[in-house]
C-alpha positions as a LaTeX table, in Angstrom:
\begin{tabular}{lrrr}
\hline
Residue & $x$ (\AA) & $y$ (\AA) & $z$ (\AA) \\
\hline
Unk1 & 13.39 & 7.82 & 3.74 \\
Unk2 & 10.60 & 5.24 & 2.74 \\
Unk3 & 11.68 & 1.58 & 2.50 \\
Unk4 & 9.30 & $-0.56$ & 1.08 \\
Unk5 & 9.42 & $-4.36$ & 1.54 \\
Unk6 & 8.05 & $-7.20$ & $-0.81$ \\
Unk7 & 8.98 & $-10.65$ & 0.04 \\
Unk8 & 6.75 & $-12.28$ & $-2.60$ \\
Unk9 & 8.26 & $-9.66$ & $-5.46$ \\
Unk10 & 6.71 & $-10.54$ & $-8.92$ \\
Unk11 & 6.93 & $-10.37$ & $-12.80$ \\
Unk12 & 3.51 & $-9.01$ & $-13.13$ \\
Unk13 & 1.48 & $-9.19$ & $-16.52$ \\
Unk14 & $-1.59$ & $-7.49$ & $-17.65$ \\
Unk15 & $-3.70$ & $-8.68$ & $-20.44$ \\
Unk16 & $-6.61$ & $-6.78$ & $-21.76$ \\
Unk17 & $-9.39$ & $-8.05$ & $-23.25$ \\
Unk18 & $-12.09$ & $-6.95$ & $-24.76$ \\
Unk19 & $-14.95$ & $-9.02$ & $-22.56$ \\
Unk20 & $-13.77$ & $-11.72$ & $-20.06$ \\
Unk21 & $-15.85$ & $-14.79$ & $-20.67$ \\
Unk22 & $-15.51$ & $-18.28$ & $-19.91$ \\
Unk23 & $-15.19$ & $-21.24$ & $-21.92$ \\
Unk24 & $-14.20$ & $-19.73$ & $-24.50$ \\
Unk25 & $-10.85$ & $-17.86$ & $-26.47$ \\
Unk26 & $-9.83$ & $-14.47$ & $-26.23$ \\
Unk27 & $-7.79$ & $-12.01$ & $-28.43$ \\
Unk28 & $-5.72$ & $-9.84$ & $-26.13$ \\
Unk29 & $-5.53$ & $-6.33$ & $-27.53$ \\
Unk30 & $-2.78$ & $-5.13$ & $-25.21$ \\
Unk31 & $-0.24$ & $-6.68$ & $-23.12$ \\
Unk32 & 2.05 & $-5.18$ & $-20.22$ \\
Unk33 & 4.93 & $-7.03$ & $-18.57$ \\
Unk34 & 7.15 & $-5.25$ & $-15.69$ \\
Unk35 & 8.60 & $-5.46$ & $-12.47$ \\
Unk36 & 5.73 & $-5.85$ & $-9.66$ \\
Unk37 & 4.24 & $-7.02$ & $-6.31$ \\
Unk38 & 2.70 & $-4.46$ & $-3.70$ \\
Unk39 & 5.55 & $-2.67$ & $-2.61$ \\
Unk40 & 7.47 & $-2.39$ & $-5.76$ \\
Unk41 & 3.84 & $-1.06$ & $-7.06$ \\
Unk42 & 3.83 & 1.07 & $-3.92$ \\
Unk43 & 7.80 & 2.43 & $-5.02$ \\
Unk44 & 6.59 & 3.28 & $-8.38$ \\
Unk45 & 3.81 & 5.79 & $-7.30$ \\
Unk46 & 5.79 & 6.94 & $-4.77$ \\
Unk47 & 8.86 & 7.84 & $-7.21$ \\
Unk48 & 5.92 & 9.76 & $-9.00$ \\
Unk49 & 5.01 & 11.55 & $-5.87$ \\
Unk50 & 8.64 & 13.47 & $-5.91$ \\
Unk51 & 10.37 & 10.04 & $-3.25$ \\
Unk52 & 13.31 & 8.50 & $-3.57$ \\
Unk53 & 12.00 & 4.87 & $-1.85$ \\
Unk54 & 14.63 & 2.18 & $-1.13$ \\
Unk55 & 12.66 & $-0.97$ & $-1.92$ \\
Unk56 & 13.83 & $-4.61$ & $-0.88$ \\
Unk57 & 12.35 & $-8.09$ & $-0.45$ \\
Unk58 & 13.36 & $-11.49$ & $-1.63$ \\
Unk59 & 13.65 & $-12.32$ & $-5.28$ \\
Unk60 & 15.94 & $-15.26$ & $-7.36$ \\
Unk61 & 16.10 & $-16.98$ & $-10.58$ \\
Unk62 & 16.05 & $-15.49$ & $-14.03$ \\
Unk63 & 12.06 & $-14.05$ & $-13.28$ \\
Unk64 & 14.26 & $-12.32$ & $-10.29$ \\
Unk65 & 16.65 & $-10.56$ & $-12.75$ \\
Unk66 & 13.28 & $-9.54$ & $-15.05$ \\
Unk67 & 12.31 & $-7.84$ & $-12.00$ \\
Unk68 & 15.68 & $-6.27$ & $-10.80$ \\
Unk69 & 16.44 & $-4.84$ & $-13.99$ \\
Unk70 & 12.56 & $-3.25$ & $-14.23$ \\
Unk71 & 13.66 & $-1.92$ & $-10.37$ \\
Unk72 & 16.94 & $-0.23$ & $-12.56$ \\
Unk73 & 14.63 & 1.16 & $-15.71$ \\
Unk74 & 12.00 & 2.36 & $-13.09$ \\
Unk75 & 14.95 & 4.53 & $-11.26$ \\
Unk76 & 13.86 & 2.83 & $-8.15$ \\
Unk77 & 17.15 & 1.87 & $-5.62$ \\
Unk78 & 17.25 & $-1.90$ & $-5.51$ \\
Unk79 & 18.02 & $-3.18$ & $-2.07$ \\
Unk80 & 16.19 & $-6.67$ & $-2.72$ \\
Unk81 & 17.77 & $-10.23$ & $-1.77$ \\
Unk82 & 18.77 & $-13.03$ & $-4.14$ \\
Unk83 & 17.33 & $-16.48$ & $-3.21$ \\
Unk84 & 17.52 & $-19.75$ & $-4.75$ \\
Unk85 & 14.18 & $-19.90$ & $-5.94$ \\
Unk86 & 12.69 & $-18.29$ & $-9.10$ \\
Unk87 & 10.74 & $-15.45$ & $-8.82$ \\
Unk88 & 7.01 & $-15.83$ & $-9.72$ \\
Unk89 & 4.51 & $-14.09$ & $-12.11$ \\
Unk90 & 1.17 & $-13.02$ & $-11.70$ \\
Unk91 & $-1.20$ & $-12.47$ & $-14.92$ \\
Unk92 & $-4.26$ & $-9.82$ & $-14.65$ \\
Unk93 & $-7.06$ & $-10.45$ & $-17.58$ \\
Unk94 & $-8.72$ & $-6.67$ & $-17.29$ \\
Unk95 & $-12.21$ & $-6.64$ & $-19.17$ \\
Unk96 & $-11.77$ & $-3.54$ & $-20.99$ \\
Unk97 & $-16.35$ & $-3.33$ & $-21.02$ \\
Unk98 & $-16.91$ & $-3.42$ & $-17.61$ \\
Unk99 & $-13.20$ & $-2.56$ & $-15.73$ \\
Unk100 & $-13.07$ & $-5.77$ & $-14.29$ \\
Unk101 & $-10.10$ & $-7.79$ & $-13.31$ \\
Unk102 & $-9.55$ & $-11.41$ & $-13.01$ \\
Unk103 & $-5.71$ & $-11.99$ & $-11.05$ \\
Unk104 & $-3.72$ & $-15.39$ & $-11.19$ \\
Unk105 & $-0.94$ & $-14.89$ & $-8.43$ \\
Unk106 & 1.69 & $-17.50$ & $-8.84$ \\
Unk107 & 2.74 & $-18.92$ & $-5.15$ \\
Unk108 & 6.23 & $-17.42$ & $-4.91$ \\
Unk109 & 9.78 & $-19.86$ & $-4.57$ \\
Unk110 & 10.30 & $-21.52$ & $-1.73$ \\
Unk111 & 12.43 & $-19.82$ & 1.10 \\
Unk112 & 14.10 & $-22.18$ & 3.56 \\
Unk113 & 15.23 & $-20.35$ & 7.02 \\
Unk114 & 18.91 & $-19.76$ & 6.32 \\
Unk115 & 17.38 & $-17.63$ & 3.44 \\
Unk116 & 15.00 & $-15.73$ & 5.85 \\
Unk117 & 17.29 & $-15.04$ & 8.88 \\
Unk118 & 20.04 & $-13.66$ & 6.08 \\
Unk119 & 16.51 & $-11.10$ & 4.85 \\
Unk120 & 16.19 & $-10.10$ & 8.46 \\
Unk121 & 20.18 & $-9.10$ & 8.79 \\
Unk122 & 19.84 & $-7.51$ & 5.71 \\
Unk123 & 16.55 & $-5.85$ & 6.89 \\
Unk124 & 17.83 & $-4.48$ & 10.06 \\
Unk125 & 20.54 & $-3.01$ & 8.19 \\
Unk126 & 18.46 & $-0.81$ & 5.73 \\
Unk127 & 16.29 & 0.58 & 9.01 \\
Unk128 & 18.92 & 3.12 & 9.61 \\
Unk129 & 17.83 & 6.35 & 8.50 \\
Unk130 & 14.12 & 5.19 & 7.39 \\
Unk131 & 11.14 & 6.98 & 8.26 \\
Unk132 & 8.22 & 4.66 & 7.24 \\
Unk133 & 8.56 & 1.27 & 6.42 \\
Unk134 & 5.74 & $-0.13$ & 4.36 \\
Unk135 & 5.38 & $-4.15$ & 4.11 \\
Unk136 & 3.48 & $-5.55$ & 1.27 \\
Unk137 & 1.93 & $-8.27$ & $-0.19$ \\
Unk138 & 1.48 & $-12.29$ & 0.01 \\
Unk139 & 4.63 & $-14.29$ & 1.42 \\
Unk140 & 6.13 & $-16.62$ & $-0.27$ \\
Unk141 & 6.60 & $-20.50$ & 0.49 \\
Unk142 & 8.55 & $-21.21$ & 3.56 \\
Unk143 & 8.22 & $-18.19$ & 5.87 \\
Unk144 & 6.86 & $-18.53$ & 8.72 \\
Unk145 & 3.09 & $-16.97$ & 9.21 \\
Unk146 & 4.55 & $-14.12$ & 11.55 \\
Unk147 & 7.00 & $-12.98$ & 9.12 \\
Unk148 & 5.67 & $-9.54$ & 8.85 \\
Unk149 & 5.12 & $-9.48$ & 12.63 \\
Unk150 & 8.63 & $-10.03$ & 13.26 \\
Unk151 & 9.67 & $-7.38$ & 10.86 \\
Unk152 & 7.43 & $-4.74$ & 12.03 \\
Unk153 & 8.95 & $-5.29$ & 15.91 \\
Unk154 & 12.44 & $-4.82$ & 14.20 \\
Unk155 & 11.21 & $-1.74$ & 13.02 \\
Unk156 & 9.52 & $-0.59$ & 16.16 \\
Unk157 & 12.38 & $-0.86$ & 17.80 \\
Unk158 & 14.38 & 0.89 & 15.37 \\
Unk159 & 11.81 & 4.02 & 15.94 \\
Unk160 & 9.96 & 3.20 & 12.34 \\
Unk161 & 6.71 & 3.73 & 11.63 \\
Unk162 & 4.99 & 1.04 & 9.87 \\
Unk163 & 2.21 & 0.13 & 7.12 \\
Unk164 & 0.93 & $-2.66$ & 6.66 \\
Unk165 & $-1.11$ & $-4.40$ & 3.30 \\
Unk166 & $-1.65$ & $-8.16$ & 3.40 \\
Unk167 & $-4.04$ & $-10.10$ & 4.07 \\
Unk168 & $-4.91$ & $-13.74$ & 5.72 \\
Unk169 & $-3.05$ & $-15.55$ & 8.25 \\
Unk170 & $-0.43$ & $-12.91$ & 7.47 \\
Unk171 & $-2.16$ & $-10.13$ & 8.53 \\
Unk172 & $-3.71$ & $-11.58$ & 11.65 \\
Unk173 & $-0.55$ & $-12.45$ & 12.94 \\
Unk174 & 1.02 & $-9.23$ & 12.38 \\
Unk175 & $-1.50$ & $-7.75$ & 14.41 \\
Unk176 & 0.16 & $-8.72$ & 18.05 \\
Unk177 & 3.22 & $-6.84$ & 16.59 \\
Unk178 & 1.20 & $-3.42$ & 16.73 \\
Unk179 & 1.48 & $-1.98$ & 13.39 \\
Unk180 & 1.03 & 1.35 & 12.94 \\
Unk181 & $-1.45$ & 1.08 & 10.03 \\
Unk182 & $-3.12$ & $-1.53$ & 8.12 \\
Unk183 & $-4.88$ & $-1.13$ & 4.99 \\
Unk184 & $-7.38$ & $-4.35$ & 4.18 \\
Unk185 & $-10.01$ & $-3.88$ & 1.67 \\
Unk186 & $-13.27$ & $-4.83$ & 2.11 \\
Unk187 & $-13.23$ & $-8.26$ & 1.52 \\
Unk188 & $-9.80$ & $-8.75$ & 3.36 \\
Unk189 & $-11.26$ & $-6.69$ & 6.56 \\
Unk190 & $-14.67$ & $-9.32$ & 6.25 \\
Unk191 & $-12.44$ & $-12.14$ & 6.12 \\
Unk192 & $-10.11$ & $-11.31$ & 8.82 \\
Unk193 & $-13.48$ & $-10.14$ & 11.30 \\
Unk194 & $-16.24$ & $-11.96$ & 10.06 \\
Unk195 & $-17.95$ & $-8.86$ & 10.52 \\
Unk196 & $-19.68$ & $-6.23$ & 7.50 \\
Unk197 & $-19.96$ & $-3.55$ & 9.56 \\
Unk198 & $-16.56$ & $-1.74$ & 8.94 \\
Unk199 & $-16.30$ & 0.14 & 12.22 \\
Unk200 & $-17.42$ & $-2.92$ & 14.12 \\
Unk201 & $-14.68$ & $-4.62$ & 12.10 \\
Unk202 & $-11.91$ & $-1.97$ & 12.67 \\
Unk203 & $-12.84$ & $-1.92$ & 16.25 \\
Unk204 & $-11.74$ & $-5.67$ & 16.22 \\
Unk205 & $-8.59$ & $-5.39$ & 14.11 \\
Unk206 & $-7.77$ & $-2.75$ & 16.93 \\
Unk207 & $-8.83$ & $-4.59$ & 19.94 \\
Unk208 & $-5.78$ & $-7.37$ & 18.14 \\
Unk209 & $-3.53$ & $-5.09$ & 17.79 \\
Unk210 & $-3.52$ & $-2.28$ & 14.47 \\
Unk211 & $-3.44$ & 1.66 & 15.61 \\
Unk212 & $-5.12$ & 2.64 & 12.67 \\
Unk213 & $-7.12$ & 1.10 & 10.30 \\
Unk214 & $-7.73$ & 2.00 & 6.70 \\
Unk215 & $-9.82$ & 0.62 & 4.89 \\
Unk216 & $-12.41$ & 0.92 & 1.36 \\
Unk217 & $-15.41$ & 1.33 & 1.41 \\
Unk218 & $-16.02$ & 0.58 & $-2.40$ \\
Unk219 & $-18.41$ & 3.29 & $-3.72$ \\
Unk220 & $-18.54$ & 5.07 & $-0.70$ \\
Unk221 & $-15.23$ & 5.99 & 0.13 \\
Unk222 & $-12.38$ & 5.33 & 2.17 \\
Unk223 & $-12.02$ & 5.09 & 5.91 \\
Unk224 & $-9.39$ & 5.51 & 8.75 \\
Unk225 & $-9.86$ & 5.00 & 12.13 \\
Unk226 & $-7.46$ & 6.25 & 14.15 \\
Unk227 & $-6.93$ & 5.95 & 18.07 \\
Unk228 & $-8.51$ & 9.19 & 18.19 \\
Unk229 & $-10.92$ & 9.48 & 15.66 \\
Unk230 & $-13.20$ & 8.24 & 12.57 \\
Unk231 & $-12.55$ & 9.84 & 8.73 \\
Unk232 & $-14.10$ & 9.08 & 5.95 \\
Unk233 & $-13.21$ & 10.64 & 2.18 \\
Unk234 & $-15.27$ & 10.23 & $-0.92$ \\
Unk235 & $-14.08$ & 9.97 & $-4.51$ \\
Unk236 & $-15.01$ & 12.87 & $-6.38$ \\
Unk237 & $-16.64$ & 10.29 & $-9.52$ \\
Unk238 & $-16.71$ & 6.78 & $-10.71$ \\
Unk239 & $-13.74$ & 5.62 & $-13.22$ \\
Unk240 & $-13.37$ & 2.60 & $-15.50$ \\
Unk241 & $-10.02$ & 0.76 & $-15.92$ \\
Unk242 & $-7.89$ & $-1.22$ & $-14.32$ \\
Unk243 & $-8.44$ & $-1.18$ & $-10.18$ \\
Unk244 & $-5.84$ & $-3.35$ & $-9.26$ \\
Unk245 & $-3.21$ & $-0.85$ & $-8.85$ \\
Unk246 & $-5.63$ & 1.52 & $-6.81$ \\
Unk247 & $-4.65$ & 0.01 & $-3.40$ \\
Unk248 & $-1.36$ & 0.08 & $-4.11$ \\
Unk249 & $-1.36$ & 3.65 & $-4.54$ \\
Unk250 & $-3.26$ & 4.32 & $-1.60$ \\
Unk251 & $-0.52$ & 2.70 & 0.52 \\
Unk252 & 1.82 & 4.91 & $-1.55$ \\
Unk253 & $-0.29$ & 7.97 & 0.39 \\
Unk254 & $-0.41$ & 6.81 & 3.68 \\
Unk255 & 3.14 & 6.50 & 3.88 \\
Unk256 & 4.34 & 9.02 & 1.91 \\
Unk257 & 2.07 & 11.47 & 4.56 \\
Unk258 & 3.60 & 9.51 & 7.57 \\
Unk259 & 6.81 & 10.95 & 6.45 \\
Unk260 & 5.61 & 14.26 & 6.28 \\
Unk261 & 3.52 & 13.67 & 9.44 \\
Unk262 & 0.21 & 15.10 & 7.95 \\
Unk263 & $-2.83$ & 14.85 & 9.57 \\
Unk264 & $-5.83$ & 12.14 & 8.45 \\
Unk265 & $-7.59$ & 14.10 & 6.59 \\
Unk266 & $-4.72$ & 15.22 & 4.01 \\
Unk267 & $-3.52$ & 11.44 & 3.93 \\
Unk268 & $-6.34$ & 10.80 & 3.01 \\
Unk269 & $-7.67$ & 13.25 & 0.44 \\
Unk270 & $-4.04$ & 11.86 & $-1.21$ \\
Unk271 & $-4.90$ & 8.59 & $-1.05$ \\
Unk272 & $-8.61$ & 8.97 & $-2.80$ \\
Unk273 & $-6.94$ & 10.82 & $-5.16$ \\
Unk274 & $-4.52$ & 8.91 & $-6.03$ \\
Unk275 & $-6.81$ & 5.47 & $-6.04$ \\
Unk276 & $-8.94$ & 7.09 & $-8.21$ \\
Unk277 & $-6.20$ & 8.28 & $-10.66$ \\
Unk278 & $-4.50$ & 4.80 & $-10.60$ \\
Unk279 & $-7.38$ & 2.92 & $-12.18$ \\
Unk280 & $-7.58$ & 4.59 & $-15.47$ \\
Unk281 & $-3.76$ & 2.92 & $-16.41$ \\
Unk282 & $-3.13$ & $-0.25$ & $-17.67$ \\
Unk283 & $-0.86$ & $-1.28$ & $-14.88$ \\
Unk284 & $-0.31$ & $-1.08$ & $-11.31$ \\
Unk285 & 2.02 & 1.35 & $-10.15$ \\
Unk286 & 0.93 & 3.86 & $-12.52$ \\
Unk287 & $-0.72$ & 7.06 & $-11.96$ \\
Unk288 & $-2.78$ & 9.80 & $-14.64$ \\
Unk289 & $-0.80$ & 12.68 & $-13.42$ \\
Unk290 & $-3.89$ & 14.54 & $-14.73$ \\
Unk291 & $-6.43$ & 12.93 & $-12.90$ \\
Unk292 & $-4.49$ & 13.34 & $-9.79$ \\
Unk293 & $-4.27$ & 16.97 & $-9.72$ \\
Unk294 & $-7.33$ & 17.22 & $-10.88$ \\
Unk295 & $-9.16$ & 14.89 & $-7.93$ \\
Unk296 & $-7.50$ & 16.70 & $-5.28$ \\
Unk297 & $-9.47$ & 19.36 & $-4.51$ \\
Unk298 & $-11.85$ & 17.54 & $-5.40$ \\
Unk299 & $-12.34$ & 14.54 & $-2.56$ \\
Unk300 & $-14.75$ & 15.29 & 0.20 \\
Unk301 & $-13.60$ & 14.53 & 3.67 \\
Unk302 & $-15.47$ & 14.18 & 6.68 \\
Unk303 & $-15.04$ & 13.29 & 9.97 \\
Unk304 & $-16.83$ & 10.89 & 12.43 \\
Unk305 & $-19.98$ & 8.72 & 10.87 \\
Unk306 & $-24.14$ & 9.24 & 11.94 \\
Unk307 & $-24.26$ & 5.29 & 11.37 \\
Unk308 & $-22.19$ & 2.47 & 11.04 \\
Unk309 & $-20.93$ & 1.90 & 7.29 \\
Unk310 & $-21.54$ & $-1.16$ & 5.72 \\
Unk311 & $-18.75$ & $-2.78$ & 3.71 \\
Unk312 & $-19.49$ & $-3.55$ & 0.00 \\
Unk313 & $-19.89$ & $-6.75$ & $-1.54$ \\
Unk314 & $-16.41$ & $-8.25$ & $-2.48$ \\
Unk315 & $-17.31$ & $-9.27$ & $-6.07$ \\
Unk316 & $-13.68$ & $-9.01$ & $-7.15$ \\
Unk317 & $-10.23$ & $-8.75$ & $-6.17$ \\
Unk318 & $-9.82$ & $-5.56$ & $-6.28$ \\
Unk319 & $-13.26$ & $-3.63$ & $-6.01$ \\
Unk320 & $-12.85$ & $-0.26$ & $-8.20$ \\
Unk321 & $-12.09$ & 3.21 & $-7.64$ \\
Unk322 & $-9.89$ & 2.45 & $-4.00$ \\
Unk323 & $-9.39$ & $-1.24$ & $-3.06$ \\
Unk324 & $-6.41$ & $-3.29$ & $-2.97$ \\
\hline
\end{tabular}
């Protein structure tokens, strides 16, 4: 079994636009509203993928009960925790000309302690029978900065694999925890390294702590480096649409092929694949079934690099085709 855990669980709400400018009004064409945040995203492509995910976090207030009853249309199991706080709501402006998106992320209620120690009972509880645990996503107000660190040693010790997608403080603490993957993009890997050179700056995340790094490449691909090794996998073409549900589903691979305990190069050929069939829907968590299939065969995998890759530019918050 997969459990995936969002603390910072969201009412998220796409907007598309016809051209993002500023200073100015906008008509929005299309509008989407449903039950979000990373690992409910990740849940959703994972359903798709043939799972049965158990997903849990920390949601309250009448935004909360938006997003548990999206959890009950979606078919996903809802293991989440009621707080006192209201949920919060993100908005994502896509530019329907160019694919870009423009995220607001609301901050998230306030947890005080009593609330987190009752998420960690509840936590260790669920562990029991899970495979992979995957741990998504910003935390809310009021945890402490090694929240996911202290989560991922409670599954360690439980025997549970672990994936990790965040980003910040967050991430850097989590590192001393060892997880068993992390997945920054490329601006979250610069951030966390100071360094553009991706191997230099998966060699670092490492050295802290990480077994494996994953990380995008932008244009160029997607890379893991393992304890044992360097991959690399290229997206068979470019795609215009929404990329902010593209990392999400590329989590979605990496655990769903921890399960199965596939090898690096399968992961990720699914993961490519799936990133690249992600950004073509309106919202994150979706996939083009067609696309999918139709991308598999097609991702070229390699292993082991002639040079050192350079990460792209991070001109947005989610660069297209495979970022986060």
């Amino acid at each position: 079994m997969i459990l995936t855990v969002t603390l910072n669980a969201a009412l998220d709400v796409t907007w598309d636009v016809d051209s993002l400018r500023p200073h100015t009004s906008h008509r929005v064409d299309a509008a989407h509203e449903r039950a979000g945040g990373k690992g409910i995203n990740v849940a959703r492509v994972l359903t798709f993928l043939g799972h049965a995910p158990v997903a849990t976090g920390l949601v309250g207030g009448p935004t909360g009960r938006l997003i548990r009853a999206g959890l009950r249309t979606a078919g996903i199991r809802d293991a989440f925790l009621d707080v006192s706080g209201d949920a919060r709501r993100t908005l994502t402006v896509v530019s329907l000309d160019d694919g870009d998106a423009t995220v607001f992320n609301g901050r998230g209620p306030h947890v005080d302690p009593a609330e987190w120690e009752l998420f960690c009972r509840h936590y260790a509880s669920l562990l029991a029978g899970v495979r992979v645990a995957v741990l998504c996503g910003s935390t809310p107000p009021g945890l402490p900065t090694d929240a996911y660190a202290r989560l991922i040693r409670m599954a360690a010790a439980a025997g549970v694999i672990t994936v990790l997608d965040t980003s910040g403080p967050a991430l850097l603490a989590a590192l001393d925890a060892r997880p068993d993957v992390i997945k920054p993009n490329a601006a979250e890997i610069t951030a966390a390294t100071g360094c553009e050179d991706l191997l230099e700056a998966a060699a670092e995340l490492q050295a802290r702590g990480a077994r494996t790094v994953v990380a995008s490449a932008g244009a160029e691909g997607m890379h893991a480096i393992t304890p044992d090794s360097t991959w690399r996998a290229r997206p068979p073409e470019r795609l215009s649409g929404n990329p902010t549900g593209a990392g999400d589903a590329c989590v979605a691979a990496i655990a769903a092929g921890q399960e199965a305990g596939s090898g690096w190069p399968d992961i990720l050929r699914e993961a490519v694949a799936l990133s690249a069939a992600a950004v073509p829907c309106p919202v994150a968590g979706d996939v083009e079934a067609a696309a999918y299939h139709r991308f598999r065969p097609e991702v070229s995998v390699e292993e082991g690099h002639a040079a050192h890759p350079q990460l792209p530019p991070a001109r947005a918050p989610h660069p297209p085709h495979l970022a986060h």
